[in-house]
mmCIF file of C-alpha atoms in Angstrom:
data_model
loop_
_atom_site.group_PDB
_atom_site.id
_atom_site.type_symbol
_atom_site.label_atom_id
_atom_site.label_comp_id
_atom_site.label_asym_id
_atom_site.label_seq_id
_atom_site.Cartn_x
_atom_site.Cartn_y
_atom_site.Cartn_z
ATOM 1 C CA UNK A 1 -75.941 49.095 12.621
ATOM 2 C CA UNK A 2 -78.631 46.835 11.391
ATOM 3 C CA UNK A 3 -79.099 44.695 14.736
ATOM 4 C CA UNK A 4 -81.055 41.712 13.340
ATOM 5 C CA UNK A 5 -78.662 41.177 10.653
ATOM 6 C CA UNK A 6 -75.737 38.706 10.825
ATOM 7 C CA UNK A 7 -72.441 38.168 9.009
ATOM 8 C CA UNK A 8 -70.138 35.350 7.975
ATOM 9 C CA UNK A 9 -66.279 35.438 9.403
ATOM 10 C CA UNK A 10 -63.318 35.004 7.247
ATOM 11 C CA UNK A 11 -59.576 34.394 7.797
ATOM 12 C CA UNK A 12 -58.632 36.675 5.253
ATOM 13 C CA UNK A 13 -54.562 36.779 5.816
ATOM 14 C CA UNK A 14 -52.257 34.507 8.631
ATOM 15 C CA UNK A 15 -48.826 35.446 9.275
ATOM 16 C CA UNK A 16 -46.217 33.940 11.911
ATOM 17 C CA UNK A 17 -42.923 34.570 13.000
ATOM 18 C CA UNK A 18 -40.371 32.798 14.729
ATOM 19 C CA UNK A 19 -37.044 33.962 16.546
ATOM 20 C CA UNK A 20 -33.875 33.410 14.837
ATOM 21 C CA UNK A 21 -32.115 31.606 17.993
ATOM 22 C CA UNK A 22 -32.501 27.690 17.641
ATOM 23 C CA UNK A 23 -32.172 25.627 20.957
ATOM 24 C CA UNK A 24 -32.136 21.998 19.679
ATOM 25 C CA UNK A 25 -32.384 18.576 21.819
ATOM 26 C CA UNK A 26 -28.215 18.310 21.110
ATOM 27 C CA UNK A 27 -28.007 22.188 22.924
ATOM 28 C CA UNK A 28 -30.556 20.659 26.210
ATOM 29 C CA UNK A 29 -28.064 17.712 26.329
ATOM 30 C CA UNK A 30 -25.371 20.112 27.454
ATOM 31 C CA UNK A 31 -27.687 21.572 29.955
ATOM 32 C CA UNK A 32 -29.772 19.100 31.670
ATOM 33 C CA UNK A 33 -29.621 15.476 32.201
ATOM 34 C CA UNK A 34 -31.795 14.196 28.998
ATOM 35 C CA UNK A 35 -30.866 13.145 25.317
ATOM 36 C CA UNK A 36 -31.846 13.817 21.900
ATOM 37 C CA UNK A 37 -33.617 10.338 21.662
ATOM 38 C CA UNK A 38 -35.594 10.689 24.946
ATOM 39 C CA UNK A 39 -37.152 14.074 24.106
ATOM 40 C CA UNK A 40 -38.327 12.839 20.441
ATOM 41 C CA UNK A 41 -39.530 9.625 21.754
ATOM 42 C CA UNK A 42 -41.856 11.640 24.055
ATOM 43 C CA UNK A 43 -42.634 14.805 22.752
ATOM 44 C CA UNK A 44 -41.571 14.844 18.921
ATOM 45 C CA UNK A 45 -39.898 18.014 19.622
ATOM 46 C CA UNK A 46 -36.423 18.553 17.974
ATOM 47 C CA UNK A 47 -35.728 22.384 18.431
ATOM 48 C CA UNK A 48 -37.546 25.543 19.645
ATOM 49 C CA UNK A 49 -36.748 29.105 18.707
ATOM 50 C CA UNK A 50 -35.826 31.225 21.711
ATOM 51 C CA UNK A 51 -36.089 35.100 21.442
ATOM 52 C CA UNK A 52 -33.003 37.177 21.719
ATOM 53 C CA UNK A 53 -32.374 39.613 24.443
ATOM 54 C CA UNK A 54 -34.683 42.520 24.473
ATOM 55 C CA UNK A 55 -36.827 40.636 21.916
ATOM 56 C CA UNK A 56 -40.786 40.769 23.894
ATOM 57 C CA UNK A 57 -44.017 39.632 23.152
ATOM 58 C CA UNK A 58 -44.861 42.577 21.374
ATOM 59 C CA UNK A 59 -42.102 42.310 18.720
ATOM 60 C CA UNK A 60 -42.821 38.926 17.867
ATOM 61 C CA UNK A 61 -46.496 39.930 17.703
ATOM 62 C CA UNK A 62 -45.640 43.031 15.559
ATOM 63 C CA UNK A 63 -43.884 40.829 12.621
ATOM 64 C CA UNK A 64 -46.663 38.057 12.674
ATOM 65 C CA UNK A 65 -49.245 40.810 12.474
ATOM 66 C CA UNK A 66 -47.464 42.783 9.592
ATOM 67 C CA UNK A 67 -47.453 39.268 7.322
ATOM 68 C CA UNK A 68 -50.830 38.484 8.351
ATOM 69 C CA UNK A 69 -52.292 42.085 7.114
ATOM 70 C CA UNK A 70 -50.036 41.777 3.918
ATOM 71 C CA UNK A 71 -51.509 38.445 3.214
ATOM 72 C CA UNK A 72 -55.023 40.075 3.653
ATOM 73 C CA UNK A 73 -54.038 43.186 1.435
ATOM 74 C CA UNK A 74 -55.075 45.284 4.315
ATOM 75 C CA UNK A 75 -53.159 48.072 6.281
ATOM 76 C CA UNK A 76 -52.778 48.529 10.155
ATOM 77 C CA UNK A 77 -55.322 51.675 9.548
ATOM 78 C CA UNK A 78 -58.284 48.841 8.673
ATOM 79 C CA UNK A 79 -57.789 47.281 11.744
ATOM 80 C CA UNK A 80 -61.130 47.592 14.068
ATOM 81 C CA UNK A 81 -59.719 46.024 17.025
ATOM 82 C CA UNK A 82 -56.590 43.994 18.305
ATOM 83 C CA UNK A 83 -56.790 40.632 20.331
ATOM 84 C CA UNK A 84 -53.708 39.237 21.736
ATOM 85 C CA UNK A 85 -53.747 35.732 23.702
ATOM 86 C CA UNK A 86 -50.563 35.539 25.792
ATOM 87 C CA UNK A 87 -49.863 33.914 28.971
ATOM 88 C CA UNK A 88 -46.025 36.353 28.720
ATOM 89 C CA UNK A 89 -47.149 39.789 28.209
ATOM 90 C CA UNK A 90 -44.657 42.509 27.942
ATOM 91 C CA UNK A 91 -45.771 43.665 31.162
ATOM 92 C CA UNK A 92 -48.482 43.644 33.401
ATOM 93 C CA UNK A 93 -49.779 46.993 32.220
ATOM 94 C CA UNK A 94 -50.168 48.289 29.569
ATOM 95 C CA UNK A 95 -51.500 45.295 28.028
ATOM 96 C CA UNK A 96 -49.448 44.215 25.388
ATOM 97 C CA UNK A 97 -52.426 44.774 22.505
ATOM 98 C CA UNK A 98 -51.954 48.225 23.298
ATOM 99 C CA UNK A 99 -48.507 48.042 22.716
ATOM 100 C CA UNK A 100 -48.826 46.155 19.471
ATOM 101 C CA UNK A 101 -51.312 48.913 18.548
ATOM 102 C CA UNK A 102 -48.872 51.417 18.985
ATOM 103 C CA UNK A 103 -46.063 49.993 17.193
ATOM 104 C CA UNK A 104 -48.132 48.458 14.495
ATOM 105 C CA UNK A 105 -49.252 52.239 13.596
ATOM 106 C CA UNK A 106 -52.636 51.061 13.762
ATOM 107 C CA UNK A 107 -55.614 53.892 14.335
ATOM 108 C CA UNK A 108 -56.778 54.100 17.907
ATOM 109 C CA UNK A 109 -58.968 50.968 18.649
ATOM 110 C CA UNK A 110 -60.509 48.438 21.016
ATOM 111 C CA UNK A 111 -57.016 46.306 22.019
ATOM 112 C CA UNK A 112 -57.201 43.554 24.646
ATOM 113 C CA UNK A 113 -55.011 40.944 25.802
ATOM 114 C CA UNK A 114 -56.717 37.204 26.358
ATOM 115 C CA UNK A 115 -55.335 35.168 29.202
ATOM 116 C CA UNK A 116 -55.988 31.615 28.600
ATOM 117 C CA UNK A 117 -52.651 30.356 27.957
ATOM 118 C CA UNK A 118 -52.707 27.308 25.255
ATOM 119 C CA UNK A 119 -55.995 27.729 24.272
ATOM 120 C CA UNK A 120 -55.639 31.649 23.830
ATOM 121 C CA UNK A 121 -55.626 31.782 20.303
ATOM 122 C CA UNK A 122 -58.833 29.885 20.076
ATOM 123 C CA UNK A 123 -60.416 31.904 22.259
ATOM 124 C CA UNK A 124 -59.787 35.169 20.817
ATOM 125 C CA UNK A 125 -60.863 33.817 17.298
ATOM 126 C CA UNK A 126 -64.254 32.960 18.912
ATOM 127 C CA UNK A 127 -63.923 36.368 20.718
ATOM 128 C CA UNK A 128 -63.282 37.961 17.102
ATOM 129 C CA UNK A 129 -66.110 35.942 15.469
ATOM 130 C CA UNK A 130 -68.666 37.594 17.872
ATOM 131 C CA UNK A 131 -67.835 41.106 16.682
ATOM 132 C CA UNK A 132 -67.364 40.216 13.197
ATOM 133 C CA UNK A 133 -70.738 38.433 13.060
ATOM 134 C CA UNK A 134 -73.000 41.281 14.750
ATOM 135 C CA UNK A 135 -71.534 43.632 12.224
ATOM 136 C CA UNK A 136 -69.722 45.555 15.221
ATOM 137 C CA UNK A 137 -66.549 45.535 13.636
ATOM 138 C CA UNK A 138 -65.189 44.241 9.979
ATOM 139 C CA UNK A 139 -61.435 43.396 10.426
ATOM 140 C CA UNK A 140 -60.134 41.941 13.733
ATOM 141 C CA UNK A 141 -56.383 41.026 14.199
ATOM 142 C CA UNK A 142 -55.976 38.070 16.611
ATOM 143 C CA UNK A 143 -52.550 37.171 17.432
ATOM 144 C CA UNK A 144 -51.170 34.195 19.698
ATOM 145 C CA UNK A 145 -47.618 35.053 21.178
ATOM 146 C CA UNK A 146 -45.654 33.712 23.450
ATOM 147 C CA UNK A 147 -41.978 34.545 24.869
ATOM 148 C CA UNK A 148 -41.956 31.785 27.536
ATOM 149 C CA UNK A 149 -38.027 31.198 27.986
ATOM 150 C CA UNK A 150 -37.739 33.653 30.800
ATOM 151 C CA UNK A 151 -40.198 31.331 32.739
ATOM 152 C CA UNK A 152 -38.599 27.855 31.977
ATOM 153 C CA UNK A 153 -36.151 26.216 34.339
ATOM 154 C CA UNK A 154 -33.564 25.018 32.233
ATOM 155 C CA UNK A 155 -32.418 22.655 35.135
ATOM 156 C CA UNK A 156 -35.910 21.225 35.247
ATOM 157 C CA UNK A 157 -35.933 18.176 32.423
ATOM 158 C CA UNK A 158 -39.428 17.800 32.298
ATOM 159 C CA UNK A 159 -40.242 21.482 31.420
ATOM 160 C CA UNK A 160 -37.153 22.629 29.534
ATOM 161 C CA UNK A 161 -37.469 20.441 26.818
ATOM 162 C CA UNK A 162 -40.910 21.831 25.956
ATOM 163 C CA UNK A 163 -41.284 25.368 25.680
ATOM 164 C CA UNK A 164 -40.307 27.870 22.963
ATOM 165 C CA UNK A 165 -41.032 31.442 21.666
ATOM 166 C CA UNK A 166 -43.333 32.284 18.775
ATOM 167 C CA UNK A 167 -46.146 34.389 17.204
ATOM 168 C CA UNK A 168 -48.771 33.717 14.981
ATOM 169 C CA UNK A 169 -51.593 36.054 13.684
ATOM 170 C CA UNK A 170 -54.752 36.350 11.700
ATOM 171 C CA UNK A 171 -57.167 39.012 10.247
ATOM 172 C CA UNK A 172 -60.773 37.868 10.848
ATOM 173 C CA UNK A 173 -62.705 39.843 8.394
ATOM 174 C CA UNK A 174 -66.359 40.142 7.284
ATOM 175 C CA UNK A 175 -67.207 37.645 4.427
ATOM 176 C CA UNK A 176 -68.605 39.035 1.245
ATOM 177 C CA UNK A 177 -71.344 37.370 -0.360
ATOM 178 C CA UNK A 178 -69.257 35.504 -2.904
ATOM 179 C CA UNK A 179 -67.228 34.243 -0.099
ATOM 180 C CA UNK A 180 -68.246 30.865 1.494
ATOM 181 C CA UNK A 181 -65.946 31.217 4.606
ATOM 182 C CA UNK A 182 -67.382 30.639 7.743
ATOM 183 C CA UNK A 183 -67.314 29.841 11.146
ATOM 184 C CA UNK A 184 -69.742 26.919 11.770
ATOM 185 C CA UNK A 185 -69.394 26.155 15.428
ATOM 186 C CA UNK A 186 -67.100 26.628 18.435
ATOM 187 C CA UNK A 187 -67.084 25.148 21.868
ATOM 188 C CA UNK A 188 -65.023 26.412 24.611
ATOM 189 C CA UNK A 189 -64.656 25.514 28.492
ATOM 190 C CA UNK A 190 -62.608 26.095 31.894
ATOM 191 C CA UNK A 191 -62.270 23.750 34.631
ATOM 192 C CA UNK A 192 -60.611 25.284 37.853
ATOM 193 C CA UNK A 193 -60.815 22.197 39.696
ATOM 194 C CA UNK A 194 -57.554 20.822 37.869
ATOM 195 C CA UNK A 195 -56.024 24.117 37.628
ATOM 196 C CA UNK A 196 -53.135 23.065 39.533
ATOM 197 C CA UNK A 197 -51.890 20.786 36.627
ATOM 198 C CA UNK A 198 -50.003 23.557 35.098
ATOM 199 C CA UNK A 199 -49.134 26.770 37.180
ATOM 200 C CA UNK A 200 -46.885 30.045 37.188
ATOM 201 C CA UNK A 201 -46.791 30.457 40.944
ATOM 202 C CA UNK A 202 -45.418 33.789 41.133
ATOM 203 C CA UNK A 203 -45.924 37.527 39.850
ATOM 204 C CA UNK A 204 -49.594 38.086 40.754
ATOM 205 C CA UNK A 205 -51.530 39.496 44.043
ATOM 206 C CA UNK A 206 -51.172 35.804 45.268
ATOM 207 C CA UNK A 207 -47.523 35.846 45.299
ATOM 208 C CA UNK A 208 -45.789 38.678 44.309
ATOM 209 C CA UNK A 209 -42.156 38.945 43.351
ATOM 210 C CA UNK A 210 -39.541 38.482 46.127
ATOM 211 C CA UNK A 211 -36.056 37.746 47.217
ATOM 212 C CA UNK A 212 -37.827 34.503 48.584
ATOM 213 C CA UNK A 213 -39.849 33.805 45.180
ATOM 214 C CA UNK A 214 -36.839 33.912 42.983
ATOM 215 C CA UNK A 215 -34.741 31.735 45.671
ATOM 216 C CA UNK A 216 -37.442 29.174 45.576
ATOM 217 C CA UNK A 217 -37.857 29.201 41.620
ATOM 218 C CA UNK A 218 -41.642 29.939 41.992
ATOM 219 C CA UNK A 219 -40.976 32.469 39.106
ATOM 220 C CA UNK A 220 -40.785 29.070 36.761
ATOM 221 C CA UNK A 221 -43.482 27.073 35.306
ATOM 222 C CA UNK A 222 -44.622 23.841 36.988
ATOM 223 C CA UNK A 223 -46.673 21.025 35.794
ATOM 224 C CA UNK A 224 -47.883 17.592 36.041
ATOM 225 C CA UNK A 225 -47.038 16.001 33.052
ATOM 226 C CA UNK A 226 -48.882 12.419 33.284
ATOM 227 C CA UNK A 227 -52.164 13.924 34.339
ATOM 228 C CA UNK A 228 -51.864 16.968 31.716
ATOM 229 C CA UNK A 229 -51.597 14.505 29.017
ATOM 230 C CA UNK A 230 -54.497 12.253 30.325
ATOM 231 C CA UNK A 231 -56.881 15.296 30.692
ATOM 232 C CA UNK A 232 -55.427 16.997 27.467
ATOM 233 C CA UNK A 233 -56.490 14.139 25.390
ATOM 234 C CA UNK A 234 -59.790 14.095 27.029
ATOM 235 C CA UNK A 235 -61.015 17.622 26.952
ATOM 236 C CA UNK A 236 -59.542 18.260 23.294
ATOM 237 C CA UNK A 237 -61.476 15.221 22.371
ATOM 238 C CA UNK A 238 -64.692 16.492 23.852
ATOM 239 C CA UNK A 239 -64.567 19.745 22.341
ATOM 240 C CA UNK A 240 -64.339 18.493 18.702
ATOM 241 C CA UNK A 241 -67.003 15.787 19.545
ATOM 242 C CA UNK A 242 -69.054 18.962 20.496
ATOM 243 C CA UNK A 243 -68.454 21.176 17.356
ATOM 244 C CA UNK A 244 -68.555 18.267 15.020
ATOM 245 C CA UNK A 245 -72.028 17.462 16.944
ATOM 246 C CA UNK A 246 -73.196 20.943 16.441
ATOM 247 C CA UNK A 247 -72.841 21.297 12.891
ATOM 248 C CA UNK A 248 -73.614 17.459 12.401
ATOM 249 C CA UNK A 249 -70.713 17.020 10.530
ATOM 250 C CA UNK A 250 -68.865 13.407 10.736
ATOM 251 C CA UNK A 251 -64.988 13.715 11.034
ATOM 252 C CA UNK A 252 -64.475 11.892 7.801
ATOM 253 C CA UNK A 253 -65.996 15.564 6.268
ATOM 254 C CA UNK A 254 -62.988 17.505 8.120
ATOM 255 C CA UNK A 255 -60.053 18.574 6.037
ATOM 256 C CA UNK A 256 -57.597 18.956 8.122
ATOM 257 C CA UNK A 257 -57.352 19.013 12.217
ATOM 258 C CA UNK A 258 -55.052 21.915 13.495
ATOM 259 C CA UNK A 259 -54.363 21.169 17.044
ATOM 260 C CA UNK A 260 -52.191 22.899 19.981
ATOM 261 C CA UNK A 261 -48.686 21.628 19.456
ATOM 262 C CA UNK A 262 -47.697 20.469 22.943
ATOM 263 C CA UNK A 263 -46.923 16.963 22.305
ATOM 264 C CA UNK A 264 -47.162 14.895 19.364
ATOM 265 C CA UNK A 265 -48.400 11.680 21.435
ATOM 266 C CA UNK A 266 -51.110 14.123 22.644
ATOM 267 C CA UNK A 267 -51.823 14.778 19.053
ATOM 268 C CA UNK A 268 -51.649 11.245 17.970
ATOM 269 C CA UNK A 269 -54.123 10.178 20.430
ATOM 270 C CA UNK A 270 -56.688 12.805 19.689
ATOM 271 C CA UNK A 271 -56.581 11.768 15.877
ATOM 272 C CA UNK A 272 -56.959 8.300 17.113
ATOM 273 C CA UNK A 273 -60.172 8.889 18.845
ATOM 274 C CA UNK A 274 -61.751 10.318 15.951
ATOM 275 C CA UNK A 275 -60.277 7.751 13.456
ATOM 276 C CA UNK A 276 -58.421 10.883 11.468
ATOM 277 C CA UNK A 277 -55.446 9.700 9.614
ATOM 278 C CA UNK A 278 -52.543 11.699 10.676
ATOM 279 C CA UNK A 279 -51.841 12.855 7.301
ATOM 280 C CA UNK A 280 -54.855 15.159 7.696
ATOM 281 C CA UNK A 281 -53.280 16.657 10.859
ATOM 282 C CA UNK A 282 -51.306 20.099 10.734
ATOM 283 C CA UNK A 283 -48.367 18.682 12.992
ATOM 284 C CA UNK A 284 -45.266 21.510 13.220
ATOM 285 C CA UNK A 285 -44.256 20.884 16.857
ATOM 286 C CA UNK A 286 -40.773 19.160 15.854
ATOM 287 C CA UNK A 287 -38.980 22.610 14.716
ATOM 288 C CA UNK A 288 -41.013 24.926 17.571
ATOM 289 C CA UNK A 289 -41.997 23.025 20.343
ATOM 290 C CA UNK A 290 -44.867 24.172 22.932
ATOM 291 C CA UNK A 291 -45.480 27.782 22.170
ATOM 292 C CA UNK A 292 -48.500 27.863 24.185
ATOM 293 C CA UNK A 293 -50.905 30.407 22.706
ATOM 294 C CA UNK A 294 -48.991 30.739 19.380
ATOM 295 C CA UNK A 295 -48.649 26.948 18.678
ATOM 296 C CA UNK A 296 -52.492 26.497 16.767
ATOM 297 C CA UNK A 297 -52.210 30.116 14.480
ATOM 298 C CA UNK A 298 -48.544 29.190 13.663
ATOM 299 C CA UNK A 299 -49.343 25.898 12.424
ATOM 300 C CA UNK A 300 -52.131 27.369 10.395
ATOM 301 C CA UNK A 301 -50.001 29.919 8.941
ATOM 302 C CA UNK A 302 -47.349 26.938 7.901
ATOM 303 C CA UNK A 303 -50.040 24.878 6.462
ATOM 304 C CA UNK A 304 -51.712 28.083 4.558
ATOM 305 C CA UNK A 305 -48.570 29.255 2.973
ATOM 306 C CA UNK A 306 -47.248 25.819 2.051
ATOM 307 C CA UNK A 307 -50.641 25.083 0.206
ATOM 308 C CA UNK A 308 -51.780 22.333 2.183
ATOM 309 C CA UNK A 309 -54.765 23.962 3.605
ATOM 310 C CA UNK A 310 -57.246 25.473 0.609
ATOM 311 C CA UNK A 311 -60.162 27.946 0.291
ATOM 312 C CA UNK A 312 -63.394 25.826 0.989
ATOM 313 C CA UNK A 313 -61.798 23.268 3.402
ATOM 314 C CA UNK A 314 -63.111 22.547 6.726
ATOM 315 C CA UNK A 315 -60.744 22.792 9.530
ATOM 316 C CA UNK A 316 -60.962 21.774 13.145
ATOM 317 C CA UNK A 317 -58.916 23.873 15.271
ATOM 318 C CA UNK A 318 -58.579 22.651 19.305
ATOM 319 C CA UNK A 319 -56.453 23.615 22.205
ATOM 320 C CA UNK A 320 -55.587 22.562 25.839
ATOM 321 C CA UNK A 321 -53.928 24.998 28.076
ATOM 322 C CA UNK A 322 -53.773 26.114 31.792
ATOM 323 C CA UNK A 323 -56.668 27.144 33.380
ATOM 324 C CA UNK A 324 -57.491 24.439 32.658
ATOM 325 C CA UNK A 325 -58.933 25.659 29.647
ATOM 326 C CA UNK A 326 -59.622 24.196 26.558
ATOM 327 C CA UNK A 327 -61.622 24.648 22.923
ATOM 328 C CA UNK A 328 -62.351 24.007 19.270
ATOM 329 C CA UNK A 329 -63.409 25.591 16.436
ATOM 330 C CA UNK A 330 -65.161 23.925 13.379
ATOM 331 C CA UNK A 331 -64.767 26.619 10.422
ATOM 332 C CA UNK A 332 -64.667 26.382 6.627
ATOM 333 C CA UNK A 333 -61.298 28.164 5.755
#
């Protein structure tokens, strides 16, 4: 490998999968003290998808990956590396990427999970770009996937209305000379000082599972909604500003913004900060809710498949998640 030569990355295929079971706001009205109108006003979410019994994160990942590979005109044998961004792996060991590698029928290759919560796919795409850019690998499968509903307390109104299950995938490939796709710039950051805004307390070495943990509901996600809203708008705006500045691109030249689909009001606030019209923002939250690491890539796949996103357009991807993690990518699709 020529260590001095660098390459450009190109998304050669996208895919996504949402489980068949749908949990609507009207369903939640029967489970917790809430209403369809209240949820829509505060989040923009009408429905979220829930994995079937026995359907795990690697299963969702498999279906999304197969669709991405088909779109790229590749097979599992062409994949040089698998990255799975998830906060809800099948199990602590082995990692979900290795399980996916086996289910996909891919050859033995580097297979790695990335834990950055809702920012996971953005982080994963940046990691994949480094391997493609240096020439180490030609085709990297990057997946964002979650089965979150087991970690949601359906008696807790502020969290149960938000989360759903989904998976999305892209194949990031080396661009040929006649293909002008490129990742222009990226900006990633983490701020552990405010990590208590969104936590899943139990399941690690700090608080292993026990009878007391289950009785205290410490196996469910906990969040400070108002603080999260404020910091999400601030950090995603900051990350977008950094990537635009790095490439000297004004917001007016961005064709599409693809943000983390956590809350429609957060999305609107970020777009307003840059003076970007909402008709240039990909919003898919109404029918899937917050699927953490899967939101950006699922939204990307939907917009590619329905024709909104076209080759040659400038895309701005941004996300915010537990950690607190955040990031943005500016790229030519």
